[in-house]
Amino acid sequence: MLIAAIIAIFVAMILSIFRGVVGTTLYDRILAVNMFGTKTVLLIALLGFVMGRPEFLDIAIVYALINFISVIGVLRYSDTNQFKHTATDNETVKKES
Amino acid sequence: MDIVITISSGFFLLMGSFLCFSGGIGLLRFPDFYTRMHAVGVTDTLGAGMILVGLMILSTDFLVFAKLVMVLLLTLLIGPTTSHVLAKAAFHNGLMPRGLSTLEQDNNKVYSTSNP
Amino acid sequence: MVVVAIAIIRMKDLFAVVMLAGIYGLLSASFFVAMDAVDVAFTEAAVGAGISTLLMLVVITMTGRDEKATRHKPLSALLIVTVTGGLLIYGTLDMPYFGSADAPIHNHISPRYINDSMQEIGVPNIVTSVLASYRAFDTFGEVVVIFTAGIGVLAMLSVGRRKEDDEEIASINDSMHEQHLVIRIVAKMLIPFIFLFALYVQFHGDFGPGGGFQAGVIFAAAIILYTMLFGLSTARKVINQTFIRLIAAIGVLLYGCVGIVSLANGGNFFDYNVLASDAIAGQHLGILLIEWGVGCTVAAVMIIIFFNFAGRRELYQHNKHSQNKESS
Amino acid sequence: MLMGLLNYWIVVVLMMSGLYIVIAHGNLIKKLVGLTIFQTSVFIFYISMAKIEGGSAPILADDITVYSNPLPHVLILTAIVVGIATTALGLSLVVRIKEAYGCIEEEEIQQQDNDQQAESKAEEVA
């Protein structure tokens, strides 16, 4: 059962990498990073159980926190970046979508 | 007792992995950003929760259980928040959902100028 | 990972490059977990995926997102790369196979660490005991390197600021922050938890994955989160600049002092056995103090680096803003 | 044979892609990202050398006999933190370059330098 879950999460990770590479818009990439982070948390928790060393869960907590912080940071900075030259960036975003 | 634990944890794990998997498919196949975000935001939180509950049932140590509860609370708190912030930022910066009419785009312009 | 790396090569938009670099960091960290390197995965998660991504983003907002299309001599570069790669692969043919237990590096010194460290140091986490006791001198060097990098960033980026500028920047920031109500509340709930978790990592490093380096980075990450959401000027009021510089120096000093005290007590430099009457207790005390030194320095240097980058960025935006005003 | 060395080959490919970015791209931030990739490939190399088949993480417990090699872990742990510190230093240099030259493309910077040199030489001659 654990193995099946690991495989499913692995496939989901690969899919999200694909979305991150293909992208189209900025926000798709951020979304892919976010999902990838959550999947990594789960993967590590599962790996800890499979290897029989559940101490790994500390790392899972760190991942969850860092994922949150980095997504917030990305949004914060991409936000202000675009406010500064709103016109050009908006146009490109619209074209891409 | 043993078999109950195995079956229930297996059920949760399989449900969780199915949700994660479908979230991944949705992320890849849906047409525009907002639908993708819907797919990911919903399935991610519930799928992660399911898998963590499944692991909780399997865990024997109290410390491990407590840590799993912590991870679960964190994902429950963080997942929706990031989805919310992401959607808000995307909308503020003028990324329109697919198939919206020009009328609504005008509305959006009014909205974004009133909130500089 | 190879896919992500190649995608990074092809990508022009620097923002996407940085996002992919973040994914790359997470990927390599999960690889480290699969390879049993828990402590390393811990550090890489906090550093590679979190802080370096943020720093690069801050710089990109200052320097612009687009990369020029010109590449100089891609063909010759490709040639060099292929030849070097071919030579390296030829070199790997002589390597012992992956996972084999009788490879040379497993025979020389690590059996001693694995077998004897429990009796000699009394700490279950071998990585911690090697890091803080057997090879404490190396780690001291690393800490000094980090400290020096912090000084370098300070020298490069710190800005003398005028008060009226400060107030104007603060007012701009405040108007921006009104929007972020939801994350602010969630962050207020999370930040104390992160501090607590950092302390747990600091003290639990003897028994599980963790230690000074990781705890320092997590602590700094909490303060960075606060800075991002509540503005730099607020964060500067909470954490005094001079104080944080002092903390960075005190961490290094604490580390060095432990060595000198053990020297004065008649042992070698960083020989903790003489710190207490009992050898094991001495080791515990020494490792605790040293981890504290490392944690202080790392946290303080990371905060200094981030503050300086963010301060530069605000000044830059402020200048741009006033230029726009003048021209219009 | 294939599985035994596959890890090292992946490391080589990653390392070379990092090197290619550093050589072939003019943008300074991209160069720094390339350096980070190169760095990470070295980390992976060390860590995969440390792995022992069937071994476990090097935290002592009663019922485990085989541990992976802890020494490379120690080296890489400190190297990661030092790596971020040096990257931050490099980024701060990039910021200063941007302020001084107004751009971060290597060729434009060189061009501006050459122009300045030519100007100063012309002044000397005059």
XYZ file of C-alpha atoms in Angstrom:
667
model
C 0.000 0.000 0.000
C 2.797 2.383 0.916
C 4.582 1.496 -2.288
C 1.458 2.173 -4.338
C 1.089 5.582 -2.693
C 4.748 6.367 -3.366
C 4.359 5.495 -7.017
C 1.228 7.642 -7.356
C 2.955 10.595 -5.747
C 5.958 10.108 -7.965
C 3.776 10.243 -11.061
C 2.077 13.390 -9.767
C 5.505 14.950 -9.185
C 6.549 14.196 -12.735
C 3.341 15.728 -14.049
C 3.877 18.880 -12.030
C 7.466 19.164 -13.265
C 6.072 18.972 -16.751
C 3.676 21.817 -16.031
C 6.505 23.806 -14.495
C 8.617 23.392 -17.605
C 5.829 24.067 -20.098
C 4.407 26.862 -17.990
C 2.690 29.336 -20.309
C 2.173 31.811 -17.485
C 4.194 32.751 -14.481
C 1.491 31.673 -12.082
C 1.318 28.196 -13.555
C 4.936 27.799 -12.639
C 4.376 29.000 -9.107
C 1.462 26.606 -8.814
C 3.630 23.749 -10.061
C 6.319 24.577 -7.493
C 3.727 24.692 -4.750
C 2.234 21.348 -5.681
C 5.682 19.864 -6.033
C 6.505 20.979 -2.513
C 3.388 19.361 -1.030
C 4.111 16.165 -2.891
C 7.659 16.165 -1.545
C 6.356 16.421 2.013
C 4.146 13.385 1.460
C 6.890 11.482 -0.318
C 9.300 11.995 2.543
C 6.759 10.941 5.146
C 6.019 7.791 3.167
C 9.719 7.074 2.579
C 10.313 7.355 6.295
C 7.676 4.714 6.949
C 8.953 2.408 4.213
C 12.518 2.585 5.501
C 11.280 2.042 9.037
C 12.755 5.286 10.346
C 9.900 7.671 11.011
C 12.326 10.262 12.424
C 12.337 11.631 8.899
C 9.121 13.466 9.696
C 11.126 16.431 10.972
C 12.237 16.993 7.425
C 8.659 16.831 6.219
C 7.709 19.645 8.603
C 10.602 21.775 7.383
C 9.519 21.203 3.811
C 5.971 22.292 4.509
C 7.177 25.487 6.190
C 9.781 26.356 3.607
C 7.350 25.702 0.801
C 4.920 28.162 2.316
C 7.586 30.781 2.843
C 8.979 30.521 -0.642
C 5.579 30.682 -2.322
C 4.671 33.751 -0.288
C 7.993 35.321 -1.171
C 7.603 34.591 -4.850
C 4.151 36.111 -4.923
C 5.214 39.121 -2.924
C 8.048 39.928 -5.279
C 6.377 39.025 -8.540
C 3.511 41.210 -7.392
C 5.454 44.376 -6.787
C 7.583 43.733 -9.828
C 4.546 43.819 -12.010
C 3.001 46.801 -10.314
C 5.973 48.828 -11.344
C 5.631 48.295 -15.070
C 2.050 47.197 -15.183
C 1.320 47.922 -18.791
C 3.972 45.813 -20.483
C 3.710 42.859 -18.178
C -0.034 42.673 -18.326
C 0.085 42.590 -22.070
C 2.516 39.721 -22.136
C 0.506 37.797 -19.572
C -2.657 38.208 -21.584
C -0.960 37.184 -24.784
C 0.391 34.053 -23.242
C -2.819 32.870 -21.650
C -7.516 -5.712 15.151
C -4.476 -5.937 12.974
C -6.474 -6.463 9.842
C -8.713 -3.493 10.650
C -5.658 -1.270 10.879
C -4.253 -2.569 7.624
C -7.492 -2.196 5.719
C -8.373 1.257 7.005
C -4.886 2.679 6.484
C -4.767 1.101 3.051
C -8.091 2.692 2.193
C -6.901 6.136 3.252
C -3.571 5.768 1.474
C -5.163 4.627 -1.758
C -7.753 7.399 -1.675
C -5.028 9.947 -1.002
C -2.820 8.712 -3.780
C -5.750 8.639 -6.167
C -6.511 12.267 -5.283
C -2.884 13.312 -5.737
C -2.723 11.547 -9.028
C -5.905 13.149 -10.320
C -4.594 16.512 -9.150
C -1.494 15.962 -11.251
C -3.568 15.037 -14.284
C -5.717 18.104 -13.744
C -2.650 20.324 -13.485
C -1.469 19.034 -16.808
C -4.681 18.823 -18.786
C -6.904 21.709 -17.761
C -7.113 24.629 -20.174
C -6.245 27.727 -18.148
C -4.651 28.837 -14.941
C -7.743 29.117 -12.758
C -9.081 25.666 -13.536
C -5.630 24.213 -12.964
C -5.480 25.936 -9.657
C -8.851 24.539 -8.756
C -7.645 21.031 -9.551
C -4.498 21.380 -7.514
C -5.800 23.379 -4.593
C -8.677 21.042 -3.836
C -7.027 17.692 -4.369
C -3.737 18.648 -2.773
C -5.157 19.467 0.625
C -7.528 16.536 0.843
C -5.071 14.067 -0.725
C -2.295 15.090 1.626
C -4.701 14.863 4.547
C -5.821 11.386 3.511
C -2.289 10.070 3.168
C -1.258 11.547 6.501
C -4.298 10.027 8.231
C -3.408 6.687 6.681
C 0.118 6.987 8.054
C -1.244 8.018 11.443
C -3.235 4.804 11.647
C -0.071 2.873 10.841
C 2.117 4.671 13.372
C 2.839 2.985 16.675
C 4.977 5.593 18.386
C 3.319 8.547 20.094
C 6.008 11.004 18.947
C 5.561 9.964 15.343
C 1.818 10.397 15.704
C 2.270 13.876 17.135
C 4.576 14.884 14.306
C 2.100 13.603 11.752
C -0.634 15.658 13.399
C 1.649 18.677 13.122
C 2.272 18.084 9.423
C -1.458 17.598 8.888
C -2.317 20.867 10.627
C 0.328 22.674 8.632
C -0.951 21.399 5.309
C -4.521 22.219 6.262
C -3.477 25.744 7.147
C -1.029 26.367 4.342
C -2.686 24.751 1.336
C -5.812 26.916 1.177
C -3.857 30.032 2.086
C -1.416 29.677 -0.768
C -4.217 28.907 -3.214
C -6.044 32.015 -2.099
C -2.997 34.239 -2.377
C -2.049 32.814 -5.737
C -5.474 33.366 -7.241
C -5.652 36.854 -5.819
C -2.252 37.827 -7.162
C -3.035 36.409 -10.582
C -6.343 38.237 -10.764
C -4.840 41.503 -9.558
C -2.200 41.388 -12.215
C -4.763 41.076 -14.967
C -4.677 37.405 -15.839
C -8.216 36.741 -17.027
C -10.044 33.433 -16.816
C -10.595 31.942 -20.207
C -13.744 32.981 -22.038
C -14.598 36.109 -20.073
C -16.286 38.832 -22.069
C -14.844 42.297 -22.641
C -17.450 43.746 -20.311
C -15.972 41.905 -17.422
C -12.516 42.979 -18.445
C -13.667 46.571 -18.176
C -14.984 45.838 -14.732
C -11.645 44.435 -13.796
C -9.892 47.575 -14.935
C -12.087 49.640 -12.649
C -11.390 47.209 -9.851
C -7.632 47.268 -10.266
C -7.417 51.037 -10.568
C -9.425 51.497 -7.397
C -6.981 49.254 -5.548
C -3.546 50.440 -6.604
C 16.570 16.250 -12.643
C 18.268 16.120 -15.990
C 15.050 17.323 -17.593
C 14.852 20.280 -15.251
C 18.514 21.163 -15.786
C 18.159 21.133 -19.553
C 14.983 23.179 -19.321
C 16.948 25.726 -17.302
C 19.472 25.960 -20.114
C 16.817 26.614 -22.723
C 14.728 29.094 -20.760
C 15.060 32.804 -21.487
C 12.724 34.230 -18.884
C 14.835 34.522 -15.766
C 11.815 34.286 -13.505
C 10.978 30.849 -14.865
C 14.616 29.882 -14.465
C 14.492 30.740 -10.801
C 11.260 28.812 -10.298
C 12.823 25.792 -11.946
C 15.886 26.202 -9.767
C 13.525 25.972 -6.795
C 12.061 22.722 -8.109
C 15.590 21.503 -8.702
C 16.499 22.170 -5.087
C 13.452 20.263 -3.818
C 14.248 17.370 -6.136
C 17.836 17.086 -5.031
C 16.693 17.231 -1.422
C 14.326 14.306 -1.904
C 17.176 12.467 -3.578
C 19.254 13.041 -0.453
C 16.490 11.549 1.688
C 16.389 8.477 -0.522
C 20.176 8.194 -0.115
C 19.879 8.228 3.714
C 21.519 11.616 4.075
C 18.871 13.065 6.381
C 20.854 15.967 7.729
C 21.931 17.011 4.278
C 18.359 16.844 3.023
C 17.324 19.007 5.945
C 19.815 21.691 5.053
C 19.218 21.531 1.333
C 15.464 21.855 1.857
C 15.830 24.989 3.918
C 18.591 26.527 1.855
C 18.315 25.354 -1.727
C 14.566 25.506 -2.053
C 13.833 28.381 0.282
C 16.393 31.066 0.818
C 18.421 30.958 -2.387
C 15.241 31.128 -4.475
C 14.134 34.169 -2.529
C 17.468 35.938 -2.870
C 17.559 35.346 -6.607
C 14.031 36.687 -6.920
C 14.892 39.848 -5.045
C 17.826 40.414 -7.364
C 15.723 39.756 -10.445
C 13.202 42.377 -9.437
C 16.083 44.814 -9.479
C 17.831 43.735 -12.637
C 14.994 42.832 -14.949
C 13.562 39.564 -16.088
C 14.681 39.045 -19.631
C 17.847 37.495 -20.855
C 19.466 38.668 -24.073
C 19.337 36.184 -26.917
C 23.023 36.425 -27.728
C 25.201 33.596 -26.601
C 28.883 33.745 -27.228
C 30.392 30.792 -29.028
C 27.813 28.149 -28.130
C 29.514 25.635 -30.403
C 32.931 25.795 -28.818
C 31.304 25.754 -25.392
C 29.387 22.644 -26.376
C 32.618 21.073 -27.592
C 34.417 21.781 -24.331
C 31.486 20.461 -22.361
C 31.211 17.253 -24.362
C 34.918 16.531 -24.178
C 35.053 17.148 -20.426
C 31.927 15.106 -19.879
C 33.297 12.244 -21.953
C 36.517 12.259 -19.956
C 34.607 12.299 -16.684
C 32.415 9.388 -17.779
C 35.556 7.513 -18.777
C 36.792 8.237 -15.269
C 33.641 6.840 -13.670
C 34.258 3.464 -15.307
C 36.860 2.826 -12.629
C 34.546 3.838 -9.791
C 33.255 1.183 -7.411
C 29.639 0.370 -8.144
C 26.943 2.382 -6.484
C 25.945 0.985 -3.109
C 28.747 -1.530 -2.757
C 29.848 -1.848 0.840
C 33.534 -2.528 0.162
C 34.287 0.698 -1.691
C 37.475 2.434 -0.525
C 35.741 5.331 1.185
C 33.867 2.980 3.507
C 37.039 1.287 4.726
C 39.286 4.056 5.863
C 37.939 6.156 8.703
C 34.176 5.880 8.854
C 34.073 2.453 10.581
C 35.694 4.126 13.535
C 33.105 6.882 13.550
C 30.281 4.385 13.298
C 31.584 1.924 15.875
C 33.225 4.124 18.480
C 31.432 7.448 18.439
C 28.805 6.251 20.922
C 31.455 5.437 23.532
C 33.646 8.446 22.797
C 31.052 11.172 22.248
C 27.782 9.729 23.537
C 25.615 11.259 20.812
C 23.438 9.006 18.649
C 23.547 11.148 15.533
C 26.932 10.323 14.016
C 26.777 13.279 11.662
C 26.512 15.661 14.601
C 29.337 14.038 16.490
C 31.641 14.114 13.475
C 30.636 17.668 12.633
C 30.971 19.156 16.071
C 33.614 17.049 17.725
C 35.890 14.999 15.485
C 36.110 17.624 12.781
C 35.294 20.704 14.844
C 38.215 22.592 13.382
C 36.825 22.239 9.838
C 33.433 23.399 10.983
C 35.035 26.391 12.641
C 36.503 27.264 9.266
C 33.117 26.975 7.605
C 31.511 29.238 10.181
C 34.184 31.834 9.621
C 33.582 31.607 5.864
C 29.881 32.262 6.390
C 30.672 35.159 8.682
C 33.008 36.605 6.069
C 30.354 36.286 3.381
C 27.979 38.188 5.650
C 30.554 40.955 6.058
C 31.076 40.994 2.297
C 27.393 41.463 1.583
C 27.237 44.185 4.205
C 30.151 46.015 2.648
C 28.692 45.645 -0.815
C 25.067 46.507 -0.279
C 24.464 48.367 2.957
C 23.031 51.803 2.368
C 23.172 54.881 4.479
C 19.604 56.043 4.699
C 17.931 59.369 5.272
C 14.930 59.591 7.524
C 12.438 61.199 5.137
C 13.222 58.547 2.540
C 12.486 55.931 5.149
C 9.113 57.367 5.961
C 8.109 57.643 2.336
C 9.122 54.056 1.648
C 7.226 52.937 4.714
C 4.061 54.664 3.558
C 4.334 53.045 0.115
C 4.754 49.694 1.790
C 1.801 50.165 4.081
C -0.550 50.822 1.208
C 0.700 47.639 -0.428
C 0.265 45.505 2.645
C -3.385 46.270 3.130
C -4.144 43.613 0.551
C -2.405 40.764 2.264
C -4.762 40.316 5.173
C -5.243 36.558 4.977
C -1.593 35.649 4.772
C -0.766 38.101 7.501
C -3.056 36.351 9.940
C -1.880 32.894 8.932
C 1.718 34.050 9.218
C 1.065 35.461 12.673
C -0.091 32.002 13.690
C 2.845 30.300 12.038
C 5.798 32.443 13.049
C 5.886 31.472 16.759
C 5.565 27.872 15.705
C 8.527 28.240 13.354
C 10.647 29.748 16.133
C 9.709 26.885 18.420
C 10.523 24.392 15.707
C 13.897 26.024 15.103
C 14.728 25.658 18.786
C 13.606 22.032 18.678
C 15.893 21.397 15.719
C 18.735 23.135 17.526
C 18.478 20.979 20.644
C 17.332 17.771 19.041
C 20.321 17.716 16.677
C 22.100 15.244 18.955
C 19.394 12.613 18.574
C 17.820 13.130 15.185
C 18.473 15.110 12.045
C 19.179 18.719 12.840
C 21.730 20.992 14.423
C 23.017 24.513 14.388
C 23.179 25.054 10.636
C 19.618 23.932 10.015
C 18.187 25.682 13.046
C 19.860 28.922 12.052
C 18.415 28.792 8.566
C 14.909 28.008 9.845
C 15.073 30.816 12.380
C 16.157 33.214 9.667
C 13.360 31.956 7.419
C 10.785 32.913 10.036
C 12.150 36.428 10.238
C 12.285 36.647 6.449
C 8.608 35.688 6.326
C 7.848 38.446 8.796
C 9.852 40.942 6.767
C 8.090 40.055 3.556
C 4.645 40.469 4.997
C 5.025 43.410 7.351
C 7.588 45.477 5.519
C 11.274 46.021 6.013
C 10.985 49.092 8.205
C 8.744 47.288 10.702
C 11.120 44.349 10.787
C 14.038 46.716 11.338
C 12.247 48.079 14.373
C 11.743 44.572 15.738
C 15.292 43.394 15.113
C 17.946 45.948 15.688
C 20.600 46.030 12.964
C 23.524 46.555 15.292
C 22.251 43.850 17.573
C 22.036 41.311 14.777
C 25.570 42.126 13.622
C 26.716 41.648 17.181
C 24.991 38.250 17.319
C 26.816 37.111 14.193
C 30.148 38.008 15.741
C 29.218 36.518 19.116
C 28.429 33.173 17.477
C 31.903 32.909 15.976
C 33.471 34.082 19.217
C 31.534 31.517 21.246
C 32.763 28.797 18.956
C 36.358 29.954 19.199
C 36.156 30.413 22.967
C 35.094 26.807 23.494
C 38.286 25.772 21.713
C 40.418 28.137 23.753
C 38.872 27.075 27.049
C 39.625 23.461 26.259
C 43.171 24.540 25.414
C 43.440 26.335 28.748
C 42.170 23.293 30.598
C 45.081 21.272 29.298
C 43.556 19.492 26.298
C 43.939 20.046 22.590
C 42.106 22.777 20.683
C 38.442 21.659 20.566
C 39.108 18.703 22.835
C 35.940 18.764 24.898
C 36.874 15.922 27.213
C 38.482 18.366 29.622
C 35.499 20.741 29.806
C 33.783 18.767 32.545
C 34.931 16.220 35.081
C 33.460 13.404 33.018
C 34.579 12.954 29.407
C 31.100 12.255 27.999
C 29.561 15.183 29.874
C 32.348 17.383 28.547
C 31.603 16.289 25.015
C 27.915 17.034 25.486
C 28.626 20.489 26.851
C 31.096 21.255 24.066
C 28.748 20.127 21.302
C 25.875 22.092 22.799
C 27.901 25.307 22.988
C 29.326 24.875 19.530
C 25.942 24.222 17.977
C 24.715 27.391 19.640
C 27.585 29.332 18.133
C 26.909 27.934 14.693
C 23.186 28.558 14.977
C 23.637 32.182 16.064
C 26.077 32.963 13.297
C 24.106 31.302 10.532
C 20.803 32.875 11.556
C 22.308 36.323 11.959
C 24.212 36.185 8.673
C 21.157 35.019 6.744
C 19.074 37.822 8.243
C 21.783 40.361 7.457
C 21.999 39.162 3.863
C 18.264 39.299 3.340
C 17.858 42.695 4.995
C 20.544 44.194 2.864
C 19.145 42.815 -0.369
C 15.647 43.951 0.509
C 16.931 47.363 1.604
C 18.757 47.832 -1.672
C 15.648 46.859 -3.527
C 13.462 49.344 -1.685
C 15.946 52.109 -2.323
C 16.035 51.163 -5.990
C 12.273 51.212 -6.289
C 12.118 54.460 -4.373
C 14.573 56.082 -6.781
C 12.652 54.792 -9.750
C 9.432 56.086 -8.242
C 10.783 59.591 -7.702
C 12.276 59.620 -11.214
C 8.861 58.765 -12.621
C 7.347 61.605 -10.612
C 9.850 64.102 -11.934
C 9.445 63.062 -15.540
C 5.648 63.110 -15.496
C 27.062 -2.416 -14.878
C 24.454 0.031 -16.088
C 22.738 0.440 -12.738
C 26.036 0.449 -10.910
C 27.323 3.536 -12.635
C 24.111 5.268 -13.659
C 24.224 7.617 -10.697
C 27.662 8.873 -11.588
C 26.659 9.401 -15.185
C 23.682 11.495 -14.151
C 26.029 13.520 -12.000
C 28.313 14.059 -14.984
C 25.415 15.174 -17.181
C 24.207 17.640 -14.546
C 27.690 18.952 -13.994
C 28.189 19.501 -17.678
C 24.890 21.303 -18.084
C 25.922 23.618 -15.268
C 29.277 24.181 -16.931
C 27.603 24.868 -20.253
C 25.423 27.548 -18.693
C 28.440 29.174 -17.098
C 30.408 29.206 -20.345
C 27.796 29.948 -22.956
C 25.392 32.374 -21.314
C 26.151 36.031 -20.902
C 23.585 36.872 -18.265
C 25.213 37.023 -14.863
C 22.231 35.705 -12.894
C 21.941 32.771 -15.250
C 25.607 32.103 -14.695
C 24.986 31.995 -10.953
C 22.138 29.522 -11.447
C 24.518 27.429 -13.535
C 27.046 27.521 -10.724
C 24.361 26.343 -8.311
C 23.545 23.402 -10.582
C 27.211 22.518 -10.799
C 27.495 22.703 -7.030
C 24.465 20.489 -6.479
C 25.842 17.880 -8.855
C 28.969 17.672 -6.723
C 26.788 17.264 -3.632
C 24.911 14.423 -5.301
C 28.182 12.779 -6.241
C 29.420 12.770 -2.664
C 26.132 11.585 -1.227
C 25.753 8.742 -3.693
C 29.272 7.610 -2.856
C 28.270 7.461 0.788
C 25.272 5.200 0.243
C 25.650 1.535 1.163
C 23.178 -0.977 -0.189
C 20.757 -1.934 2.586
C 22.216 0.667 4.897
C 20.285 3.182 6.927
C 20.658 6.799 7.947
C 23.653 7.338 10.247
C 21.701 7.851 13.452
C 22.514 5.097 15.890
C 19.654 2.827 16.888
C 19.573 -0.558 18.558
C 18.205 -2.767 15.816
C 20.207 -1.479 12.851
C 23.643 -2.738 11.929
C 24.504 -1.223 8.541
C 24.827 2.554 8.301
C 25.674 4.737 5.361
C 28.955 6.569 5.533
C 28.518 9.695 7.697
C 31.666 11.526 6.642
C 30.498 12.776 3.208
C 27.276 13.904 4.834
C 29.203 16.162 7.179
C 31.262 17.631 4.363
C 28.237 18.338 2.195
C 26.135 19.738 5.023
C 28.596 22.506 5.665
C 29.234 22.935 1.948
C 25.560 23.694 1.308
C 25.457 26.514 3.832
C 28.759 27.919 2.604
C 27.366 27.623 -0.927
C 24.384 29.831 -0.133
C 26.667 32.369 1.514
C 28.896 32.579 -1.560
C 25.871 32.733 -3.859
C 24.575 35.662 -1.844
C 27.928 37.372 -2.222
C 27.821 36.787 -5.982
C 24.310 38.172 -6.184
C 25.347 41.268 -4.289
C 28.138 41.756 -6.831
C 25.559 41.445 -9.592
C 23.461 44.151 -7.952
C 26.430 46.479 -7.772
C 27.315 45.762 -11.404
C 23.774 46.560 -12.412
C 24.001 49.860 -10.586
C 27.334 50.745 -12.110
C 26.724 49.639 -15.698
C 22.946 49.553 -15.998
C 22.878 46.002 -17.313
C 23.938 42.495 -16.380
C 24.926 41.061 -19.759
C 28.582 40.203 -19.924
C 29.150 41.457 -23.460
C 27.551 44.832 -22.915
C 29.679 45.314 -19.825
C 32.811 44.517 -21.768
C 31.755 46.861 -24.519
C 31.262 49.692 -22.067
C 34.653 48.973 -20.562
C 36.306 49.047 -23.966
C 34.597 52.300 -24.834
C 35.815 53.866 -21.639
C 39.358 52.687 -22.240
C 39.330 54.069 -25.750
C 38.053 57.394 -24.432
C 40.721 57.660 -21.791
C 43.409 56.771 -24.340
C 42.113 59.421 -26.688
C 42.291 61.927 -23.857
C 45.876 60.944 -23.120
C 46.827 61.414 -26.743
C 45.153 64.783 -26.849
